Amino acid sequence: MDQNQAIAELPDDPPPVDSIKEKLGALSSLSLVCCIYKAPKRLRRLNPDAYTPRVVSIGPLHHGNNEELEAMEDHKLRYLECLIPKTSLTLEGMVEVAKTWEADARFCYAEKIKLSSNEFVKMLIVDAGFLVELLLRSPNKVDDSTLDRIYGKQKMIVDVNHDIMLLENQLPYFVVEGMFGLLRGDHRGGLPIPQIIHRHFKKFWMSIPPFPTRTFGLETHHFVALLRSIHLPSVLSFPGGSINRGMMGSTLSAKEIQNAGVKLNPSDSSTSPLDITFAKGVLTIPQIKISDITEALYRNIILFEQCHLLDTYFSDYMMFLSRFVRSPSNAELFIEHGIIVNRRGNAKDISRLFDRVLKETTQTSYSAFYYQTVYDKLEVHCNTTWHKSKAILRRDYFHTHWSAISVGAAVALLILTFIQALCSILAL
């Protein structure tokens, strides 16, 4: 029998048209509210810990598929048990409310969620209840007598905080907000929810900037979006008409701009972290505080921009900084001038962090670069011979008070010698 004829006669092989129609009918609708994504393999292999929860699963993407996270399920239930009396509902009432969240919540995930309706609703209640109780307990003082397996254990709260800011380990913000809305007034924390979330992260991470005074543009899709918004620059617009990504081929470094007479100046803590300026030979960069959590935080904000947004403010910030601290000696200059406060290791660790945090991310050549104007001004300054000459004079002859006096004395001696010689000639 002919092989092709045998294949064609297979009874379970539907006609191509029917097969394609079946698959088209099974496609889910694309969602305008999709905002929670999994890290691609190319990023995960660079630093798995930066994208993978250590101890707690939040949301459906890691729900029930990692034995190492199962131990936390009992603690999540204990937190929910403590939260229920603070609400105006019974558990049955909370379930009915959570059912109204289900459809919209499913649309927030880029991945198709395979949990049944009952499992999904249960996950929403347990995880949202856990997060809200976690945030409510955050301001409380903890001591050795506290019966809390999360706040009472330093390593545990560090790991939990790491996990709840991972992009693929999120609940939609409206679910967390909805759970807060079930609380009685005397248990709501006394602040707007974004500030309660910020207060929690700020308590444990020195790298989190102050809460911004501006409220426009504050994105609250989930915790990662909020953390990104807290970092955004004061001016949310790209340089007009600028589509040049000149930093891609940049050879400027911290040492090179210093050799061209550029002064490095850290701005005060009230400034937005991304507000970098260059004026009158001074490069002003808000202080950058580096801790053990910094790389994971940066990677997840960048991942969110890559997957969800066209405005790459934070990615551009990382690109700008990475060009100037590409080596340990350059990173050391930023540390010496107080721009980088390092609690993570040495200058080599800092340069490595900034060197690899953008690897395997998508950098397009046609989109605007937020720091293009600052970079162009720096490049013009560094390519001006006069600025380099002034810097050499300052470095070699005026680097200390006494060297300046010595040079001044030498110049004065030369002038006096010239005057004496001139007087001798005139006396002849």
Short mmCIF file of C-alpha atoms in Angstrom, two decimals, residues 257-263 381-399:
data_model
loop_
_atom_site.label_atom_id
_atom_site.label_comp_id
_atom_site.label_asym_id
_atom_site.label_seq_id
_atom_site.Cartn_x
_atom_site.Cartn_y
_atom_site.Cartn_z
CA ILE A 257 33.92 62.15 31.85
CA GLN A 258 35.91 62.92 35.00
CA ASN A 259 39.06 63.35 32.88
CA ALA A 260 37.08 65.86 30.82
CA GLY A 261 36.36 67.91 33.93
CA VAL A 262 32.81 66.69 34.61
CA LYS A 263 31.92 66.85 38.30
CA HIS A 381 31.54 68.52 26.74
CA CYS A 382 33.91 65.54 26.73
CA ASN A 383 34.91 66.13 23.10
CA THR A 384 35.86 69.77 23.76
CA THR A 385 39.65 70.11 24.02
CA TRP A 386 39.44 73.11 26.36
CA HIS A 387 37.52 71.15 28.98
CA LYS A 388 40.08 68.33 28.86
CA SER A 389 42.96 70.82 29.21
CA LYS A 390 41.34 72.52 32.19
CA ALA A 391 40.82 69.14 33.82
CA ILE A 392 44.49 68.20 33.30
CA LEU A 393 45.65 71.50 34.81
CA ARG A 394 43.36 71.06 37.78
CA ARG A 395 44.41 67.45 38.28
CA ASP A 396 48.18 67.87 37.83
CA TYR A 397 48.82 71.34 39.23
CA PHE A 398 45.88 72.40 41.38
CA HIS A 399 44.79 69.13 42.99
#
